mmCIF file of C-alpha atoms and ligand atoms in Angstrom:
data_model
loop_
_atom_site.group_PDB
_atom_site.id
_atom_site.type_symbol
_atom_site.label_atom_id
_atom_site.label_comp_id
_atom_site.label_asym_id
_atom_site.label_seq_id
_atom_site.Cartn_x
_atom_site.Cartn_y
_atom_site.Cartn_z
ATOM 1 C CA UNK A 1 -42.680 -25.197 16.836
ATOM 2 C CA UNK A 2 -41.482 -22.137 14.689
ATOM 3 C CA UNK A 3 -39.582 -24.793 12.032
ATOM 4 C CA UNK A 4 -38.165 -21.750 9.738
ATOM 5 C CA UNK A 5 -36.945 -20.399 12.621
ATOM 6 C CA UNK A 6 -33.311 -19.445 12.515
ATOM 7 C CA UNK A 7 -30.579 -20.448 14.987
ATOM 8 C CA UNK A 8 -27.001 -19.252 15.411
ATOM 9 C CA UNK A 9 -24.272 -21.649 16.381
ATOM 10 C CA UNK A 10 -21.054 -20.750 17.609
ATOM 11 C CA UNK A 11 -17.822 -22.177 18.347
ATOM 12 C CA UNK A 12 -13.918 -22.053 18.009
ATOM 13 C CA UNK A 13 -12.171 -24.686 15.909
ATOM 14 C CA UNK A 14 -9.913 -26.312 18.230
ATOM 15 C CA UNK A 15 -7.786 -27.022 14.652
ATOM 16 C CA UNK A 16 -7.495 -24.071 12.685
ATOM 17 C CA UNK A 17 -8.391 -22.020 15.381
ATOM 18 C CA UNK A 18 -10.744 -19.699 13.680
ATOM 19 C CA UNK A 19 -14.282 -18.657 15.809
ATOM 20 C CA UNK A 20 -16.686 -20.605 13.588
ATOM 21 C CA UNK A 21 -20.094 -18.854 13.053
ATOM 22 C CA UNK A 22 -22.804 -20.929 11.498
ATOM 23 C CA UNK A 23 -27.280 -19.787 10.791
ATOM 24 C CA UNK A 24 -29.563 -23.098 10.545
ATOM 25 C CA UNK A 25 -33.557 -23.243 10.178
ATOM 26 C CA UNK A 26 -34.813 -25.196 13.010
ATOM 27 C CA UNK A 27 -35.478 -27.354 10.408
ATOM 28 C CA UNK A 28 -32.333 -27.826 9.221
ATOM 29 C CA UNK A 29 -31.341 -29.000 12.655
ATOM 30 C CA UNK A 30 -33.817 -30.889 13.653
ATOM 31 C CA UNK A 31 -32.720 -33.028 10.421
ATOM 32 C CA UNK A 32 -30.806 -36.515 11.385
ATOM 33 C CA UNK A 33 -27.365 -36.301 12.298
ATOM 34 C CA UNK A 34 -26.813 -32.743 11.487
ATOM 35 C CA UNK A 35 -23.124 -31.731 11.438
ATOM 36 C CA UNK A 36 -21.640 -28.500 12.060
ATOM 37 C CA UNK A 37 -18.476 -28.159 10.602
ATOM 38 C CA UNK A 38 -15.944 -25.531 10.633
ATOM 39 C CA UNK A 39 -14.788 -24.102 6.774
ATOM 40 C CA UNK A 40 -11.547 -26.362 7.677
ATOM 41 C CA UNK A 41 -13.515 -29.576 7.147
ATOM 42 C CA UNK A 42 -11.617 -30.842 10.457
ATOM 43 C CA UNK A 43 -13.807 -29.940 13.172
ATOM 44 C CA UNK A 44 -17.501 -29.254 13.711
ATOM 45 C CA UNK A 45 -20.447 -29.907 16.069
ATOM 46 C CA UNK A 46 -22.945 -32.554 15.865
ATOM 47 C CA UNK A 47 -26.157 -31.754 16.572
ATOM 48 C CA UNK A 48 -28.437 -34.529 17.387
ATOM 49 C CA UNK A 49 -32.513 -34.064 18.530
ATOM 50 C CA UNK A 50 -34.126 -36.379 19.856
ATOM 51 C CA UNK A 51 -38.034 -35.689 20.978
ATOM 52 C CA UNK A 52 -37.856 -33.629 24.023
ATOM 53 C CA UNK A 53 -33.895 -33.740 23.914
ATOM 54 C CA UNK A 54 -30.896 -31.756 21.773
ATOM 55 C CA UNK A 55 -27.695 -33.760 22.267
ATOM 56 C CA UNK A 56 -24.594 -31.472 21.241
ATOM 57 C CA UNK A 57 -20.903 -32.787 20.660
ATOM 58 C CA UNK A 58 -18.679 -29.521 20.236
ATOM 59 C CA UNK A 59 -14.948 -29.587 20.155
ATOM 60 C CA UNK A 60 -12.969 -28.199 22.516
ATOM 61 C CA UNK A 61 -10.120 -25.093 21.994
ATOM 62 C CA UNK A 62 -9.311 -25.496 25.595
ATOM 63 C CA UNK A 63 -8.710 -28.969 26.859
ATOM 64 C CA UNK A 64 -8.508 -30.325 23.449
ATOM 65 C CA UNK A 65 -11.525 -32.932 23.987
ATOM 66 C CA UNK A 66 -14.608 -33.424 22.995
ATOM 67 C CA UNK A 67 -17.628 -32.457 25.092
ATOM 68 C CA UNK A 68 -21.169 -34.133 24.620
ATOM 69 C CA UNK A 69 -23.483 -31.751 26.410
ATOM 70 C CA UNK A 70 -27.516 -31.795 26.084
ATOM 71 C CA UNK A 71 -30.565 -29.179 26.286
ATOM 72 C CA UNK A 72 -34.174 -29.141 26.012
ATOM 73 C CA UNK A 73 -35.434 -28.769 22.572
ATOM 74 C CA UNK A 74 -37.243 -25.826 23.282
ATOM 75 C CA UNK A 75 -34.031 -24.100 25.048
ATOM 76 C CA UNK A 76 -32.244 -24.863 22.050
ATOM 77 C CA UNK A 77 -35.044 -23.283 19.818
ATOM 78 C CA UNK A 78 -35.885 -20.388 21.638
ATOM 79 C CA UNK A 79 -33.722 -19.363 24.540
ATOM 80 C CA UNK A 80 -32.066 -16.043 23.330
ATOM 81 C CA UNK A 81 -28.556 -17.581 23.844
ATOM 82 C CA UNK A 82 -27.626 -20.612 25.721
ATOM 83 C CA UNK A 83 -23.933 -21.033 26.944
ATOM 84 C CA UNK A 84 -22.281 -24.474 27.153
ATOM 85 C CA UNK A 85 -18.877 -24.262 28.880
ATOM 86 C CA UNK A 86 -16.004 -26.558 29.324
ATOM 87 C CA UNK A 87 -15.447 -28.595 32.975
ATOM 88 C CA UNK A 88 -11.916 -28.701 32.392
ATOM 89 C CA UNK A 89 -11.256 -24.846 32.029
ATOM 90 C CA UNK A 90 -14.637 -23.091 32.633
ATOM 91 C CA UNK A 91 -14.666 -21.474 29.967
ATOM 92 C CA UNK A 92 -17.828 -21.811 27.083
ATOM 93 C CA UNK A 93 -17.380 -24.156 24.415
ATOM 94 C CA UNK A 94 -20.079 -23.227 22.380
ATOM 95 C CA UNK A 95 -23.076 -20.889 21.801
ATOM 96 C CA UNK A 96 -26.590 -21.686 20.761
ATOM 97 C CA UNK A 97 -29.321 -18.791 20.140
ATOM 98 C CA UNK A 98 -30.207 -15.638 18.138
ATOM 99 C CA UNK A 99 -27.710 -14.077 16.170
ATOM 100 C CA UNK A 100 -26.643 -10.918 18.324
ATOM 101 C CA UNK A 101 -26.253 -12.246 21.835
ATOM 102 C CA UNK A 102 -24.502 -14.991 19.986
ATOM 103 C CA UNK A 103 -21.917 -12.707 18.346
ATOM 104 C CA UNK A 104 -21.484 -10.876 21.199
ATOM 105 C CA UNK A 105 -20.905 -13.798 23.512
ATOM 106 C CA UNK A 106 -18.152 -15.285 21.113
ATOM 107 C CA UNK A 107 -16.671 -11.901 20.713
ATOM 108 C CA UNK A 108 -16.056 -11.672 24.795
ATOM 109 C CA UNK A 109 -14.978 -15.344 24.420
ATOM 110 C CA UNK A 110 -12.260 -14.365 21.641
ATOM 111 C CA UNK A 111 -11.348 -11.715 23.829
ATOM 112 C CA UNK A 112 -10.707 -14.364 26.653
ATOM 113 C CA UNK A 113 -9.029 -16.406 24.157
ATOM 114 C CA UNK A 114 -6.670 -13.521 23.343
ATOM 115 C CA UNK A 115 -5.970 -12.447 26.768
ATOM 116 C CA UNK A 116 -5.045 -15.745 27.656
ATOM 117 C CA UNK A 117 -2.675 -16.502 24.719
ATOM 118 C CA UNK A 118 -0.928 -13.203 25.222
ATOM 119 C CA UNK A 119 -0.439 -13.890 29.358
ATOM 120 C CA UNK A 120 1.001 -17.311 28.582
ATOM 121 C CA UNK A 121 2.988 -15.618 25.356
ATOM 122 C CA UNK A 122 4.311 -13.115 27.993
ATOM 123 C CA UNK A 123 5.622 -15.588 30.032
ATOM 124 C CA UNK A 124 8.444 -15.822 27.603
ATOM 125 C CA UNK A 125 6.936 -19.321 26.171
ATOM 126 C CA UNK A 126 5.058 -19.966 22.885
ATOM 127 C CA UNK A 127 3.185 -23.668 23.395
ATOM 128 C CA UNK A 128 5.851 -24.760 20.634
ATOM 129 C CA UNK A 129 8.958 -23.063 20.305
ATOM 130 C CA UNK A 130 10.057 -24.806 17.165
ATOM 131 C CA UNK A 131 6.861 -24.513 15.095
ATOM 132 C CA UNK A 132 6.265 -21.022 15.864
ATOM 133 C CA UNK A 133 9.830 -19.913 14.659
ATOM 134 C CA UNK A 134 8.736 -21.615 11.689
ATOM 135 C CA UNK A 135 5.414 -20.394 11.341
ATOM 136 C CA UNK A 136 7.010 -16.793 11.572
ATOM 137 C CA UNK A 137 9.454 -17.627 9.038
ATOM 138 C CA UNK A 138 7.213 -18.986 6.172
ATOM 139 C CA UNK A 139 4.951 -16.255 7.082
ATOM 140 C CA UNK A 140 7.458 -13.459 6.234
ATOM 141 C CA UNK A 141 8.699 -15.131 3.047
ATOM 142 C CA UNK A 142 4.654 -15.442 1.741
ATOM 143 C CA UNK A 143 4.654 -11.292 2.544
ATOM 144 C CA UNK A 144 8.148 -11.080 0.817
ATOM 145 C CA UNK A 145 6.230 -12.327 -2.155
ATOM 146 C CA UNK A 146 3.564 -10.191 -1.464
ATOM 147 C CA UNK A 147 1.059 -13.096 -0.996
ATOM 148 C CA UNK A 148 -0.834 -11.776 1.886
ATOM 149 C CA UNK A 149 -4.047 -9.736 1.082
ATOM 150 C CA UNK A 150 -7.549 -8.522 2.778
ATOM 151 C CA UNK A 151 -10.578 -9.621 0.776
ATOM 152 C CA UNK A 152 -10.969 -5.746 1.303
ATOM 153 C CA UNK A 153 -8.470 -5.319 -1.547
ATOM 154 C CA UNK A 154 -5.691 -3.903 0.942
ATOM 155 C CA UNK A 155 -2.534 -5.205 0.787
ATOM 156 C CA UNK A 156 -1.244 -3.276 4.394
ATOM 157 C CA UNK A 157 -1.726 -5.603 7.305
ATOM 158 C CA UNK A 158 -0.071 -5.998 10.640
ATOM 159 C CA UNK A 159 0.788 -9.254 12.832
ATOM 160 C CA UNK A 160 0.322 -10.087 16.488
ATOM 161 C CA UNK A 161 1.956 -12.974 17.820
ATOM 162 C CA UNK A 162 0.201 -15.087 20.550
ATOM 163 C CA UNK A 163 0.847 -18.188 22.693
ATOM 164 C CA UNK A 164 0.290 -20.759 20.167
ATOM 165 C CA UNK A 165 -1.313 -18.552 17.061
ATOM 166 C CA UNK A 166 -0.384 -15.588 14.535
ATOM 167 C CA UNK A 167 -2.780 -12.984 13.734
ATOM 168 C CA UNK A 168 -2.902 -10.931 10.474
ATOM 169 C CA UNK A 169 -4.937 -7.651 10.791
ATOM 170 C CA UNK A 170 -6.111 -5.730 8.174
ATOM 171 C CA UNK A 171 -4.527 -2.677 8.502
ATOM 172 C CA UNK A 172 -7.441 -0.942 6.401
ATOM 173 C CA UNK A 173 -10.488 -2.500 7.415
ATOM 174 C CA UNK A 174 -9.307 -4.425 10.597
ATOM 175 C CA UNK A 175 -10.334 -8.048 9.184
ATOM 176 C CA UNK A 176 -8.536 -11.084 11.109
ATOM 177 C CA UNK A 177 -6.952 -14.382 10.162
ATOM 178 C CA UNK A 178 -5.595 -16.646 12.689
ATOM 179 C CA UNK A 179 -2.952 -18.755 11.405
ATOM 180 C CA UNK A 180 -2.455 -21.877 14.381
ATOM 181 C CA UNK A 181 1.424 -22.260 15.011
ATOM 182 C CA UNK A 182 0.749 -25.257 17.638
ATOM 183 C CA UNK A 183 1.705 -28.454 15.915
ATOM 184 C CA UNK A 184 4.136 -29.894 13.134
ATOM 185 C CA UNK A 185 0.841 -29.968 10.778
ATOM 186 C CA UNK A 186 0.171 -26.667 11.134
ATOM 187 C CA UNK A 187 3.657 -25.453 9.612
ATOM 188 C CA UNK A 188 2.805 -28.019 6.932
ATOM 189 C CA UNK A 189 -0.532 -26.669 6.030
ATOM 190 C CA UNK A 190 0.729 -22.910 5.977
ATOM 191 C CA UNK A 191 3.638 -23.898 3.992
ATOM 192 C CA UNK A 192 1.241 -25.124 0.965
ATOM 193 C CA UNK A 193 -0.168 -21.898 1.123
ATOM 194 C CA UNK A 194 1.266 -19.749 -1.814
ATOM 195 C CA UNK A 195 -1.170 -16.790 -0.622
ATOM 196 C CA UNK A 196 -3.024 -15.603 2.670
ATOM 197 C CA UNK A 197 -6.485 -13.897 2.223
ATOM 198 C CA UNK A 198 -7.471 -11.962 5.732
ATOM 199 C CA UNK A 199 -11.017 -12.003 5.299
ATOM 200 C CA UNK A 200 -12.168 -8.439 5.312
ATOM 201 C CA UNK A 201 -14.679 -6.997 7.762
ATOM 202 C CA UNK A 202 -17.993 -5.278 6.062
ATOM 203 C CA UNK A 203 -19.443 -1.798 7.650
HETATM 204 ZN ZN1 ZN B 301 -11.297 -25.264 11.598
HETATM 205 ZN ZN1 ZN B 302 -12.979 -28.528 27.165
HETATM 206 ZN ZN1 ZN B 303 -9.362 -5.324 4.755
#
C-alpha cells in the first residue's frame, strides 16, 4: 500500500451549504476515527477502515440524513474516483479519488445542485419564505456598509438567489460564497456577521 498516497474527498455541507473539498495521505485516513469536517465545524465525514473494509458516514444536502456507505480499501485508495450517491434522491453524496476527476465530479454535482434550486426557486417558492426575506434583507444592509469583499481584493460582486440559498459572485474574479437562507439559524448566523469575504478564485 502506497501510505503517502494522497486522496481527495468531496462533499456538500448539508449546513452551510458550501461544496467541501478536503486532500488526506492514505495515512492520514487510515488513522482511527478520522473525521472529515467541513470549515463550519458542523458537518463532516467519518472515515473509518477497517482491514479489507472503508466504512464512510457522509451527510446528506439532499434528504437531510446521514448515509453510512462502505468500499474496499483498495477502491478507496486507488480507484480514480469513486461515487457514493444518495437512495433517497439519486443523486452522489460524496466523492472519493484523485484530485481532478474529483473536482470535476463535484463541479457537475454543484451544477445539479444549482439547477435544481433555481427550478424549485422558479416555481415561485423559496423552501422558507420568511427566512429568505430576511436573509436578503441583512444581506443588503452588510453591502450598505460595504462589508462584503472577494479575498481577490474586489469589492464589485453580484447575487443570485436560489431555492433555499444566496450566492455572492465575484464580479472580478468570479469567486462564490453560498450564504444558506433555509432555517431560523441561518438568519442568526449571517446576522453576527459584520463582514462577508467571497473567497476569491486563483488562475
Ligand atoms: Zn459546513
Ligand atoms: Zn441522502
Ligand atoms: Zn474576487
Amino acid at each position: 500500500m502506497l501510505e503517502n498516497a494522497k486522496r481527495t474527498i468531496a462533499f456538500i455541507c448539508p449546513v452551510c451549504r458550501q461544496p467541501v473539498i478536503l486532500e488526506r495521505s492514505a495515512f492520514q485516513l487510515a488513522a482511527a476515527g478520522s473525521r472529515l469536517p467541513c470549515p463550519c465545524g458542523k458537518a463532516g465525514v467519518d472515515v473509518e477502515m477497517m482491514g479489507g473494509q472503508v466504512r464512510l458516514r457522509v451527510p446528506c444536502l439532499f434528504c437531510e440524513q446521514e448515509h453510512t456507505v462502505s468500499c474496499s480499501t483498495t477502491a478507496f485508495l486507488h480507484e480514480k474516483t469513486l461515487a457514493f450517491s444518495c437512495a433517497a434522491s439519486g443523486l452522489d453524496c460524496c466523492y472519493v479519488g484523485e484530485d481532478e476527476p474529483v473536482f470535476s465530479a463535484m463541479r457537475r454535482l454543484e451544477e445539479t445542485v444549482d439547477v435544481l434550486e433555481s427550478e424549485a426557486g422558479a416555481q415561485g417558492t423559496f423552501l422558507n419564505d420568511l427566512v429568505m426575506e430576511e436573509i436578503l434583507e441583512e444581506l443588503r444592509d452588510i453591502g450598505r456598509r460595504g462589508g462584503i469583499s472577494c479575498s481577490c481584493g474586489c469589492r464589485e460582486y453580484k447575487m443570485k438567489i436560489n431555492y433555499s440559498s444566496v450566492e455572492l459572485f465575484c464580479a472580478r474574479c468570479d469567486g462564490a460564497l453560498k450564504i444558506p437562507a433555509a432555517t431560523m439559524s441561518d438568519i442568526e448566523d449571517l446576522c453576527c456577521k459584520p463582514t462577508l469575504l467571497i473567497r476569491g478564485r486563483e488562475r
